[in-house]
Short mmCIF file of C-alpha atoms in Angstrom, two decimals:
data_model
loop_
_atom_site.label_atom_id
_atom_site.label_comp_id
_atom_site.label_asym_id
_atom_site.label_seq_id
_atom_site.Cartn_x
_atom_site.Cartn_y
_atom_site.Cartn_z
CA MET A 569 13.31 3.94 17.52
CA ALA A 570 15.97 3.31 14.89
CA LEU A 571 14.51 -0.09 14.27
CA TYR A 572 11.17 1.33 13.96
CA LYS A 573 12.54 3.79 11.21
CA ILE A 574 14.04 1.08 9.49
CA LYS A 575 10.87 -0.95 9.45
CA ASN A 576 9.00 2.23 7.99
CA THR A 577 11.76 2.63 5.53
CA ARG A 578 11.47 -1.05 4.55
CA ARG A 579 7.56 -0.71 4.27
CA LEU A 580 7.99 2.21 2.02
CA ILE A 581 10.32 0.53 -0.42
CA LEU A 582 8.18 -2.48 -0.59
CA LEU A 583 5.28 -0.33 -1.22
CA PHE A 584 7.47 1.47 -4.15
CA ALA A 585 8.45 -1.85 -5.35
CA ALA A 586 4.87 -3.02 -5.36
CA ILE A 587 3.68 -0.21 -7.20
CA SER A 588 6.55 -0.48 -9.83
CA VAL A 589 5.53 -3.97 -10.49
CA ILE A 590 1.79 -2.87 -10.61
CA LEU A 591 2.78 -0.02 -13.18
CA ALA A 592 4.79 -2.80 -15.24
CA VAL A 593 1.90 -5.06 -15.33
CA ILE A 594 -0.26 -2.37 -16.37
CA SER A 595 2.05 -0.94 -18.98
CA THR A 596 2.36 -4.42 -20.35
CA ALA A 597 -1.39 -5.31 -20.43
CA SER A 598 -1.86 -1.63 -21.79
CA LEU A 599 0.76 -2.32 -24.64
CA LEU A 600 -0.93 -5.47 -25.46
CA TYR A 601 -4.31 -3.83 -25.63
CA LEU A 602 -3.04 -1.13 -27.72
CA ASN A 603 -1.41 -3.49 -29.98
CA HIS A 604 -4.69 -5.33 -30.46
CA THR A 605 -6.64 -2.09 -30.75
CA ILE A 606 -4.11 -0.81 -33.76
CA ASN A 607 -4.49 -4.03 -35.46
CA ARG A 608 -8.14 -4.40 -35.01
CA LEU A 609 -8.38 -0.72 -36.21
CA SER A 610 -5.82 -1.46 -39.04
CA ASP A 611 -7.90 -4.50 -40.22
CA SER A 612 -11.19 -2.35 -40.17
CA LEU A 613 -9.63 0.23 -42.24
CA TYR A 614 -8.20 -2.23 -44.73
CA SER A 615 -11.46 -3.99 -44.89
CA ASP A 616 -13.23 -0.65 -45.77
CA VAL A 617 -10.61 0.04 -48.42
CA TYR A 618 -10.85 -3.43 -49.85
CA GLN A 619 -14.67 -3.17 -49.88
CA ASN A 620 -14.67 0.19 -51.57
CA SER A 621 -11.88 -1.08 -54.12
CA GLU A 622 -14.28 -3.90 -54.87
CA LEU A 623 -17.00 -1.51 -55.74
CA ILE A 624 -14.97 0.67 -58.06
CA LEU A 625 -13.64 -2.58 -59.74
CA ASN A 626 -17.18 -3.81 -60.45
CA ALA A 627 -18.23 -0.50 -61.41
CA ASP A 628 -15.31 -0.48 -64.11
CA ARG A 629 -16.56 -3.86 -65.04
CA ASP A 630 -20.29 -2.68 -65.59
CA LEU A 631 -18.92 0.40 -67.41
CA HIS A 632 -17.11 -2.01 -69.81
CA GLN A 633 -20.07 -4.17 -70.48
CA ALA A 634 -22.15 -0.88 -71.09
CA ALA A 635 -19.75 -0.06 -73.72
CA LEU A 636 -19.91 -3.56 -75.38
CA ALA A 637 -23.60 -3.27 -75.22
CA LEU A 638 -23.64 0.28 -77.04
CA HIS A 639 -21.07 -0.88 -79.71
CA THR A 640 -23.15 -4.08 -80.44
CA VAL A 641 -26.40 -2.02 -80.74
CA MET A 642 -24.78 0.24 -83.54
CA ASN A 643 -24.28 -3.18 -85.65
CA ARG A 644 -26.51 -2.87 -88.58
CA ASN A 645 -26.92 -6.52 -88.97
CA ILE A 646 -28.84 -7.01 -85.68
CA THR A 647 -32.54 -7.05 -85.35
CA ARG A 648 -34.92 -4.64 -83.75
CA GLU A 649 -35.66 -7.03 -81.00
CA GLN A 650 -31.89 -7.52 -80.10
CA ARG A 651 -31.45 -3.71 -80.23
CA SER A 652 -34.03 -3.13 -77.61
CA LEU A 653 -32.34 -5.96 -75.50
CA LEU A 654 -28.94 -4.25 -75.80
CA SER A 655 -30.35 -0.85 -75.27
CA GLN A 656 -31.94 -2.21 -72.01
CA GLU A 657 -28.62 -3.82 -70.94
CA PHE A 658 -26.82 -0.40 -71.73
CA HIS A 659 -29.16 1.30 -69.16
CA ASP A 660 -29.00 -1.25 -66.64
CA ASN A 661 -25.11 -1.35 -66.58
CA ASN A 662 -24.78 2.37 -66.39
CA ALA A 663 -27.31 2.29 -63.50
CA GLN A 664 -25.25 -0.38 -61.77
CA VAL A 665 -22.07 1.78 -62.21
CA LYS A 666 -24.07 4.79 -60.83
CA GLN A 667 -25.13 2.92 -57.77
CA ARG A 668 -21.66 1.38 -57.05
CA LEU A 669 -19.82 4.77 -57.24
CA VAL A 670 -22.50 6.31 -55.09
CA MET A 671 -22.12 3.66 -52.41
CA ALA A 672 -18.22 3.77 -52.57
CA SER A 673 -18.27 7.64 -52.40
CA TYR A 674 -20.73 7.71 -49.37
CA ASN A 675 -18.25 5.10 -47.71
CA ILE A 676 -15.17 7.04 -48.42
CA ASN A 677 -16.68 10.39 -47.17
CA ALA A 678 -17.80 8.62 -44.22
CA MET A 679 -14.36 7.49 -43.27
CA ASN A 680 -12.89 9.07 -40.12
CA HIS A 681 -9.15 9.00 -40.08
CA PRO A 682 -7.95 7.94 -36.74
CA GLU A 683 -4.73 9.83 -36.79
CA LYS A 684 -4.53 13.44 -38.01
CA ARG A 685 -0.77 13.26 -37.96
CA MET A 686 -0.69 10.79 -40.86
CA THR A 687 -0.51 13.59 -43.49
CA GLN A 688 0.43 11.23 -46.50
CA SER A 689 -2.58 9.00 -46.08
CA ASN A 690 -4.77 11.89 -45.40
CA ARG A 691 -3.63 13.51 -48.64
CA LEU A 692 -4.55 10.39 -50.60
CA LEU A 693 -7.81 10.17 -48.99
CA SER A 694 -8.49 13.79 -50.17
CA GLN A 695 -7.52 13.07 -53.52
CA LEU A 696 -9.70 9.94 -53.62
CA ARG A 697 -12.79 11.85 -52.69
CA ASN A 698 -11.87 14.74 -55.37
CA GLU A 699 -11.48 12.08 -58.10
CA LEU A 700 -14.65 10.37 -57.52
CA GLN A 701 -16.52 13.78 -57.46
CA SER A 702 -14.98 14.53 -60.91
CA PHE A 703 -15.92 10.92 -62.32
CA GLU A 704 -19.53 11.91 -61.89
CA GLY A 705 -19.28 14.68 -64.58
CA SER A 706 -17.42 12.61 -67.27
CA PHE A 707 -19.75 9.60 -66.51
CA GLU A 708 -23.02 11.53 -67.10
CA SER A 709 -21.50 12.89 -70.55
CA TRP A 710 -20.54 9.32 -71.51
CA LYS A 711 -24.03 8.01 -70.42
CA SER A 712 -26.13 10.86 -72.21
CA THR A 713 -24.01 10.35 -75.41
CA GLY A 714 -24.56 6.72 -75.57
CA GLN A 715 -28.36 7.25 -74.92
CA GLU A 716 -28.57 9.74 -77.74
CA LEU A 717 -26.75 7.37 -80.02
CA ILE A 718 -29.24 4.46 -79.10
CA SER A 719 -32.16 6.74 -79.70
CA ARG A 720 -31.00 7.64 -83.33
CA ARG A 721 -30.11 4.08 -84.12
CA MET A 722 -33.83 3.16 -83.19
CA GLU A 723 -34.96 5.81 -85.80
CA SER A 724 -35.95 4.52 -89.20
CA ASN A 725 -33.66 7.09 -91.27
CA TRP A 726 -30.62 6.24 -89.15
CA ASN A 727 -27.49 6.64 -91.27
CA PRO A 728 -24.81 4.36 -90.30
CA ASP A 729 -21.96 6.90 -91.39
CA THR A 730 -22.85 9.16 -88.48
CA TYR A 731 -21.80 6.72 -86.01
CA SER A 732 -18.19 7.11 -84.82
CA ALA A 733 -16.56 4.31 -82.67
CA THR A 734 -13.57 6.35 -82.04
CA MET A 735 -15.62 9.08 -80.32
CA ILE A 736 -17.37 6.48 -78.08
CA ASN A 737 -14.00 4.93 -77.15
CA THR A 738 -12.51 8.30 -76.34
CA ARG A 739 -15.31 9.30 -74.14
CA LEU A 740 -15.26 5.61 -72.60
CA SER A 741 -11.30 5.99 -72.07
CA LYS A 742 -11.87 9.23 -70.17
CA VAL A 743 -14.37 7.84 -67.88
CA ARG A 744 -12.44 4.55 -67.36
CA SER A 745 -9.28 6.62 -66.67
CA SER A 746 -11.10 8.28 -63.95
CA LEU A 747 -11.86 5.00 -62.32
CA ASP A 748 -8.53 3.61 -62.88
CA GLN A 749 -7.18 6.69 -61.10
CA SER A 750 -9.68 5.91 -58.21
CA GLU A 751 -8.59 2.54 -58.06
CA ASN A 752 -5.02 3.44 -57.93
CA LEU A 753 -5.87 6.06 -55.12
CA ILE A 754 -7.56 3.56 -53.05
CA ASP A 755 -4.98 1.11 -53.23
CA ASN A 756 -2.24 3.46 -52.52
CA TYR A 757 -4.30 4.57 -49.55
CA GLY A 758 -4.71 1.30 -48.17
CA GLN A 759 -0.85 0.59 -48.50
CA GLN A 760 -0.09 3.84 -46.89
CA ILE A 761 -2.41 3.64 -44.09
CA THR A 762 -0.93 0.11 -43.31
CA GLN A 763 2.53 1.33 -43.46
CA GLU A 764 1.62 4.48 -41.22
CA PHE A 765 -0.05 2.19 -38.67
CA ARG A 766 3.05 0.11 -38.71
CA GLU A 767 5.28 2.76 -38.23
CA ARG A 768 3.02 4.26 -35.26
CA LYS A 769 2.79 0.83 -33.70
CA SER A 770 6.63 0.43 -33.81
CA THR A 771 7.02 3.93 -32.09
CA LEU A 772 4.73 2.84 -29.24
CA PHE A 773 6.34 -0.34 -28.73
CA ALA A 774 9.57 1.51 -28.49
CA ALA A 775 8.18 3.91 -26.03
CA TYR A 776 6.61 1.26 -23.91
CA SER A 777 9.63 -0.89 -23.97
CA LEU A 778 11.80 1.98 -22.70
CA ILE A 779 9.11 2.66 -19.92
CA LEU A 780 9.21 -0.91 -18.98
CA PHE A 781 12.96 -1.10 -18.85
CA LEU A 782 12.99 1.81 -16.51
CA LEU A 783 10.44 0.34 -14.24
CA MET A 784 12.38 -2.85 -14.20
CA LEU A 785 15.63 -0.82 -13.24
CA VAL A 786 13.67 0.84 -10.58
CA ILE A 787 12.30 -2.57 -9.34
CA ILE A 788 15.72 -3.93 -9.19
CA TYR A 789 17.01 -0.82 -7.24
CA LEU A 790 14.33 -1.23 -4.76
CA CYS A 791 14.72 -4.79 -4.31
CA ARG A 792 18.46 -4.16 -3.67
CA ARG A 793 17.47 -1.44 -1.10
CA VAL A 794 15.09 -4.03 0.71
CA VAL A 795 17.84 -6.32 1.03
CA SER A 796 20.24 -3.96 2.19
CA LEU A 797 17.77 -2.69 4.94
CA GLN A 798 16.77 -6.35 5.80
CA SER A 799 20.47 -6.97 6.59
CA GLU A 800 20.64 -3.62 8.68
CA MET A 801 17.57 -4.50 10.50
CA GLN A 802 18.65 -8.19 11.40
CA GLU A 803 21.96 -6.68 12.59
CA ASP A 804 19.98 -4.30 14.76
CA GLN A 805 17.54 -6.97 16.02
CA SER A 806 20.56 -9.18 17.02
CA LEU A 807 22.13 -6.28 18.84
CA TYR A 808 18.90 -5.44 20.62
CA GLN A 809 18.38 -9.24 21.46
CA LEU A 810 21.65 -9.27 22.79
CA ILE A 811 20.96 -6.13 25.11
CA GLY A 812 17.73 -7.62 26.25
CA GLU A 813 19.21 -11.00 27.04
CA THR A 814 22.12 -9.64 29.18
CA MET A 815 20.35 -6.86 31.01
CA SER A 816 18.85 -7.49 34.58
CA ASP A 817 15.73 -5.40 34.09
CA PHE A 818 12.72 -6.91 32.50
CA ILE A 819 11.55 -5.55 29.03
CA ILE A 820 8.18 -6.30 27.48
CA LEU A 821 7.05 -4.91 24.14
CA THR A 822 3.29 -4.56 23.33
CA ASP A 823 0.99 -3.41 20.50
CA PRO A 824 -1.78 -0.96 21.20
CA ASN A 825 -4.14 -3.82 22.40
CA GLY A 826 -1.65 -5.04 24.94
CA MET A 827 -0.61 -8.27 23.19
CA ILE A 828 3.00 -9.19 23.81
CA LEU A 829 5.36 -8.70 20.85
CA TYR A 830 8.60 -9.26 22.84
CA ALA A 831 9.59 -10.37 26.29
CA SER A 832 13.20 -10.41 27.58
CA PRO A 833 14.54 -13.74 28.83
CA SER A 834 15.49 -11.93 32.32
CA HIS A 835 11.82 -12.66 33.28
CA SER A 836 12.77 -16.19 34.22
CA SER A 837 15.10 -15.28 36.95
CA VAL A 838 12.09 -13.82 38.98
CA LEU A 839 8.92 -15.27 37.54
CA GLY A 840 10.44 -18.74 36.59
CA TYR A 841 9.18 -18.25 33.10
CA VAL A 842 9.18 -15.82 30.13
CA PRO A 843 5.85 -14.35 29.16
CA ASP A 844 4.71 -15.78 25.84
CA LYS A 845 4.78 -13.88 22.53
CA GLY A 846 1.30 -13.19 21.06
CA VAL A 847 -0.44 -13.60 24.49
CA PRO A 848 -2.41 -10.47 26.07
CA LEU A 849 -0.26 -9.03 28.78
CA SER A 850 -3.33 -8.89 31.00
CA ASN A 851 -3.06 -12.69 31.26
CA TYR A 852 -0.05 -12.09 33.57
CA ILE A 853 -1.07 -9.02 35.45
CA ARG A 854 -3.35 -9.18 38.55
CA GLU A 855 -6.79 -7.72 37.96
CA ALA A 856 -5.86 -8.10 34.16
CA GLU A 857 -8.73 -5.84 32.67
CA ILE A 858 -8.35 -2.85 35.37
CA SER A 859 -4.50 -3.01 35.28
CA TRP A 860 -4.17 -2.90 31.49
CA ALA A 861 -6.55 -0.07 31.42
CA LYS A 862 -4.61 1.76 34.10
CA LEU A 863 -1.34 1.16 32.14
CA LYS A 864 -2.78 2.71 29.09
CA SER A 865 -4.40 5.61 30.83
CA VAL A 866 -1.34 6.77 32.70
CA VAL A 867 0.59 7.20 29.54
CA GLN A 868 -0.27 10.35 27.41
CA GLY A 869 2.57 10.63 25.15
CA THR A 870 5.13 10.61 27.92
CA PRO A 871 6.66 7.64 29.72
CA ARG A 872 5.39 7.20 33.18
CA ILE A 873 6.23 4.92 36.17
CA SER A 874 3.61 2.39 37.57
CA GLU A 875 3.56 -0.46 39.94
CA LEU A 876 1.97 -3.62 39.20
CA ARG A 877 1.99 -7.19 40.23
CA MET A 878 2.74 -10.55 37.93
CA ARG A 879 1.99 -14.18 38.83
CA SER A 880 5.12 -16.28 39.05
CA ALA A 881 5.38 -19.83 38.03
CA GLU A 882 4.76 -20.82 41.80
CA GLY A 883 1.51 -18.87 41.72
CA HIS A 884 2.63 -16.00 44.11
CA TRP A 885 2.35 -12.49 42.98
CA VAL A 886 5.72 -10.34 42.31
CA TRP A 887 5.79 -6.75 42.49
CA LEU A 888 7.29 -4.60 39.73
CA GLU A 889 8.02 -0.94 39.18
CA THR A 890 7.36 -0.71 35.53
CA LYS A 891 8.24 2.45 33.51
CA ILE A 892 5.67 2.34 30.42
CA SER A 893 6.98 4.33 27.36
CA PRO A 894 4.79 4.82 24.22
CA ILE A 895 6.58 4.15 21.03
CA THR A 896 4.92 6.68 18.59
CA GLY A 897 4.52 5.43 15.01
CA SER A 898 3.38 7.35 11.84
CA ARG A 899 0.10 8.44 13.30
CA ALA A 900 -0.44 10.57 16.58
CA PHE A 901 -1.37 7.73 18.90
CA PRO A 902 1.09 5.35 20.28
CA ALA A 903 1.80 2.59 18.03
CA ARG A 904 3.37 0.16 20.72
CA TYR A 905 4.18 0.34 24.35
CA MET A 906 7.54 -0.68 26.07
CA LEU A 907 7.56 -1.77 29.65
CA ILE A 908 10.72 -1.69 31.49
CA SER A 909 10.56 -3.22 35.10
CA ARG A 910 12.50 -4.16 38.14
CA GLU A 911 11.39 -6.22 41.15
CA ILE A 912 10.36 -4.47 44.35
CA THR A 913 8.44 -7.18 46.08
CA GLN A 914 10.78 -6.97 49.21
CA ARG A 915 10.32 -2.93 49.09
CA LYS A 916 6.39 -3.42 48.87
CA GLN A 917 6.48 -5.99 51.81
CA HIS A 918 8.41 -3.59 53.83
CA GLU A 919 6.01 -0.67 53.05
CA GLU A 920 3.20 -3.13 53.91
CA ARG A 921 4.63 -3.98 57.24
CA LEU A 922 4.94 -0.14 57.95
CA HIS A 923 1.44 0.39 56.79
CA LYS A 924 0.15 -2.21 59.24
CA LEU A 925 2.29 -0.81 62.03
CA ALA A 926 0.93 2.71 61.39
CA PHE A 927 -2.83 1.79 60.71
CA TYR A 928 -3.60 -1.63 62.57
CA ASP A 929 -3.60 -2.38 66.08
CA HIS A 930 -0.49 -4.82 66.81
CA LEU A 931 -2.49 -6.91 69.27
CA THR A 932 -5.81 -7.49 67.65
CA ALA A 933 -4.83 -6.79 63.97
CA ILE A 934 -7.82 -4.73 63.33
CA PRO A 935 -7.49 -1.11 62.34
CA ASN A 936 -6.41 1.42 65.04
CA ARG A 937 -7.18 5.16 66.14
CA ALA A 938 -4.86 6.52 63.10
CA HIS A 939 -6.93 4.38 60.48
CA PHE A 940 -10.20 5.62 62.08
CA LYS A 941 -9.38 9.17 61.52
CA MET A 942 -8.27 8.41 57.93
CA TYR A 943 -11.52 6.36 57.26
CA MET A 944 -13.73 8.91 58.68
CA GLU A 945 -12.21 11.71 56.67
CA ASN A 946 -12.68 9.86 53.61
CA LEU A 947 -16.27 9.43 54.30
CA ILE A 948 -16.73 12.96 55.41
CA ASN A 949 -15.01 14.34 52.23
CA GLN A 950 -17.20 12.49 49.74
CA PRO A 951 -18.89 14.57 47.11
CA GLU A 952 -22.32 15.71 48.32
CA ASP A 953 -24.23 13.54 45.79
CA ARG A 954 -22.31 10.45 47.08
CA ARG A 955 -22.41 11.40 50.86
CA GLN A 956 -24.00 8.95 53.13
CA GLU A 957 -25.47 9.20 56.65
CA ILE A 958 -22.67 8.16 59.27
CA ALA A 959 -23.12 6.63 62.58
CA VAL A 960 -20.05 6.52 64.86
CA ALA A 961 -20.59 4.01 67.92
CA LEU A 962 -18.19 3.89 70.78
CA LEU A 963 -18.04 0.56 72.63
CA ASP A 964 -16.67 0.10 76.05
CA CYS A 965 -16.24 -3.30 77.51
CA ASP A 966 -17.95 -3.57 80.96
CA ARG A 967 -16.09 -5.17 83.61
CA PHE A 968 -12.91 -5.66 81.49
CA LYS A 969 -10.72 -4.28 84.65
CA GLN A 970 -12.11 -7.16 86.77
CA LEU A 971 -10.89 -9.73 84.03
CA ASN A 972 -7.43 -8.30 84.12
CA ASP A 973 -7.32 -8.25 88.05
CA THR A 974 -8.52 -11.83 88.36
CA LEU A 975 -7.12 -13.69 85.53
CA GLY A 976 -4.28 -11.42 84.46
CA HIS A 977 -3.25 -9.58 81.53
CA LEU A 978 -2.61 -12.33 79.16
CA ALA A 979 -6.21 -13.49 79.52
CA GLY A 980 -7.38 -9.96 78.76
CA ASP A 981 -5.46 -9.97 75.76
CA GLU A 982 -6.79 -13.25 74.51
CA PHE A 983 -10.15 -11.79 75.29
CA LEU A 984 -9.68 -8.65 73.19
CA GLN A 985 -8.28 -10.89 70.22
CA LEU A 986 -11.46 -13.04 70.29
CA LEU A 987 -13.71 -10.03 70.70
CA SER A 988 -12.14 -8.10 67.70
CA ARG A 989 -12.55 -11.09 65.28
CA GLU A 990 -16.06 -11.45 66.10
CA LEU A 991 -16.65 -7.78 66.06
CA GLN A 992 -15.10 -7.57 62.36
CA GLN A 993 -17.59 -10.31 61.31
CA THR A 994 -20.48 -8.70 62.95
CA VAL A 995 -20.21 -5.38 61.11
CA LYS A 996 -19.02 -6.77 58.00
CA GLY A 997 -21.03 -5.48 55.02
CA PHE A 998 -22.26 -2.38 57.04
CA GLY A 999 -19.14 -0.62 58.15
CA GLN A 1000 -15.70 -0.99 60.02
CA ALA A 1001 -14.58 -1.67 63.41
CA PHE A 1002 -11.49 0.04 65.08
CA ARG A 1003 -9.81 -0.52 68.44
CA ILE A 1004 -9.01 3.02 69.70
CA GLY A 1005 -7.45 2.23 73.06
CA GLY A 1006 -7.48 -0.48 76.02
CA ASP A 1007 -11.00 -2.08 75.82
CA GLU A 1008 -12.65 0.77 73.82
CA PHE A 1009 -13.80 0.21 70.38
CA ALA A 1010 -15.30 2.44 67.61
CA VAL A 1011 -17.68 1.05 64.87
CA VAL A 1012 -18.41 3.25 61.82
CA LEU A 1013 -21.69 2.32 60.05
CA HIS A 1014 -22.46 3.93 56.96
CA ARG A 1015 -24.30 1.33 54.95
CA PHE A 1016 -27.79 1.59 56.40
CA THR A 1017 -31.02 3.34 54.95
CA ASN A 1018 -33.22 3.72 57.82
CA PRO A 1019 -33.11 4.11 61.60
CA GLU A 1020 -34.56 0.55 61.95
CA MET A 1021 -31.43 -0.94 60.27
CA LEU A 1022 -29.26 1.11 62.64
CA ASN A 1023 -31.06 -0.07 65.69
CA GLU A 1024 -30.70 -3.74 64.37
CA MET A 1025 -27.19 -3.28 64.12
CA LEU A 1026 -26.74 -1.93 67.71
CA ASP A 1027 -28.71 -4.93 68.90
CA ARG A 1028 -26.37 -7.27 67.12
CA LEU A 1029 -23.37 -5.55 68.83
CA LEU A 1030 -25.17 -5.68 72.36
CA GLN A 1031 -25.70 -9.44 71.84
CA LEU A 1032 -22.08 -9.94 70.88
CA PHE A 1033 -20.74 -8.62 73.97
CA ASN A 1034 -23.46 -10.02 76.12
CA LYS A 1035 -22.35 -13.67 76.58
CA SER A 1036 -19.76 -15.70 78.35
CA TRP A 1037 -16.04 -15.95 76.77
CA SER A 1038 -13.76 -19.03 77.40
CA VAL A 1039 -10.18 -17.66 78.17
CA ASN A 1040 -7.08 -18.69 79.90
CA GLN A 1041 -7.40 -22.34 78.89
CA GLY A 1042 -11.27 -22.87 79.78
CA SER A 1043 -11.85 -20.02 82.30
CA SER A 1044 -15.06 -18.35 81.87
CA PHE A 1045 -15.74 -14.64 81.71
CA HIS A 1046 -19.07 -12.71 81.15
CA THR A 1047 -19.24 -9.34 79.82
CA SER A 1048 -21.43 -6.72 78.35
CA ALA A 1049 -21.02 -3.34 76.43
CA SER A 1050 -21.79 0.16 77.06
CA ILE A 1051 -22.51 1.89 73.65
CA GLY A 1052 -22.99 5.65 72.58
CA VAL A 1053 -23.87 6.62 69.21
CA ALA A 1054 -23.51 9.89 67.29
CA LEU A 1055 -24.76 10.69 63.61
CA TYR A 1056 -23.13 12.84 61.05
CA PRO A 1057 -23.99 15.52 60.28
CA GLN A 1058 -26.78 15.60 62.91
CA HIS A 1059 -24.48 15.57 66.05
CA GLY A 1060 -21.28 16.98 64.60
CA GLY A 1061 -19.53 17.97 61.52
CA SER A 1062 -16.00 16.85 62.50
CA ILE A 1063 -14.43 13.95 63.65
CA ASN A 1064 -13.76 15.17 67.15
CA GLU A 1065 -17.41 16.54 67.45
CA LEU A 1066 -18.61 13.11 66.70
CA LEU A 1067 -16.29 11.32 69.17
CA ARG A 1068 -17.31 13.61 71.90
CA ALA A 1069 -21.03 13.17 71.18
CA ALA A 1070 -20.63 9.43 70.97
CA ASP A 1071 -18.36 9.45 74.17
CA LEU A 1072 -21.16 11.49 76.22
CA ALA A 1073 -23.82 9.02 75.05
CA MET A 1074 -21.58 6.08 76.01
CA TYR A 1075 -20.94 7.54 79.26
CA ARG A 1076 -24.74 7.58 79.91
CA SER A 1077 -25.16 3.86 78.93
CA LYS A 1078 -22.37 2.98 81.42
CA ASN A 1079 -24.09 5.18 84.28
CA SER A 1080 -27.32 3.30 83.53
CA GLY A 1081 -25.80 -0.11 84.38
CA GLY A 1082 -24.29 -0.87 80.90
CA ASN A 1083 -25.39 -3.50 78.44
CA GLU A 1084 -27.24 -0.70 76.52
CA ALA A 1085 -26.87 1.53 73.47
CA ASN A 1086 -27.85 5.13 73.60
CA LEU A 1087 -28.19 7.85 70.84
CA TYR A 1088 -26.59 11.10 71.63
CA ASN A 1089 -29.28 13.63 73.01
CA LYS A 1090 -27.67 17.15 73.53
CA LEU A 1091 -30.16 18.25 76.23
CA VAL A 1092 -29.60 15.00 78.19
CA ASP A 1093 -26.20 14.10 77.66
CA GLU A 1094 -24.80 17.90 78.07
CA GLU A 1095 -26.79 18.20 81.18
CA HIS A 1096 -25.63 14.91 82.57
CA SER A 1097 -22.07 15.94 81.82
CA ASP A 1098 -22.32 19.36 83.49
CA LYS A 1099 -23.77 17.58 86.52
CA HIS A 1100 -20.79 15.19 86.77
CA LYS A 1101 -18.29 17.81 86.53
#
């Protein structure tokens, strides 16, 4: 049990170590993925900032070109055709400024900041949006002023003294200052967001590095525990192996399917070999499938004692008294079976000799009267759905006394032995023969399905007796049999009643001259018995 607990603890620690390694791998992969995501997001934001910055710079360039066109169109020395071209250039450049700033405003307003806690970059982004909104008012004022000046310049009565370049430059400076401020804000936003992403990434790297460091400490601790438990388990295994190798009992450890996990060396002293590890125990047990099923069925959570036979190296069967104990695992059913055995071959041989003395005739070696009684009780006490019709036949050897008187008792014994062997063969498959005393035999027939089969068996029995026998070194002796038959349950419900009925029927056969079989008839046999009395 201690070894089993150590193994469970070892499995648990290995599981925790595997989980820690998996978590470390996942954390590293997550960190790399997060770093890639942050870099990609930072690059995306920087690309957006760069694109919008380009739009603002191009808008400033277009505004400058519009201002040059306005100043040039006010020159009194240009032709009317040049004024028209410059006026169109002023209009186109302003339209280009408007288009670029509308696109930049749309892009900036559509920006979703990835991290709400980056307050500085959020503040810059908000200022940029406000600055672009305020630019629209000053730009429209500048554009309308320029268009008005160009319209006056186109009139024939235009007075050049009314044109003030200083006023135009003042309005232009106000508009361009708004663009410059927007450009500075968007550059500052790009720098700020890059800085904040770097700081956030550094924080995350530090946190993940700490987690990985702690996981590595856990893994190192668990690995040391595994090594320690492995050492303890090896010491315990050495101790258990020493116990198993020195004790005289036989130990086998199997899994739930009967596969041998361990067999003690002590088996070789009796079996001549040690059962192989990884081989089914059923390979060594007589009637393997039945025996292993029996071993498992007798164990219901508590140790039990069972008797089994294992084949020795010489081929004979060795009886073992075996204690089967379930070794419960983490679940409710047994995880292993331990079999501790000791040899009882001599005891079983002695029990077998006693059994034969008690239930077998010592002269003929066929079942005796005690065996007949036990056999009949077993048949009569069968469940009703399995109960069969039973015929009890009593056989008396005619002229057996004459054999003893003329040839001697040894010849009589020889005849009884010959007769018993042939009688057993005759009834084999249909029932069982018994010697119940002297020259009297009983045959129990219970494997017949109709009266014709019963009559056929009785004819065989008569033919068996009605022949000449060679006994006493060639002496010939001719005999016959008187047979009386009683049926269960028609002629009796107990063994004594059936024996009495069969005995009366046999007595009728003997009085008729022998060599015949008669079925018990209550009217005839009872009346004949009363007259005889």
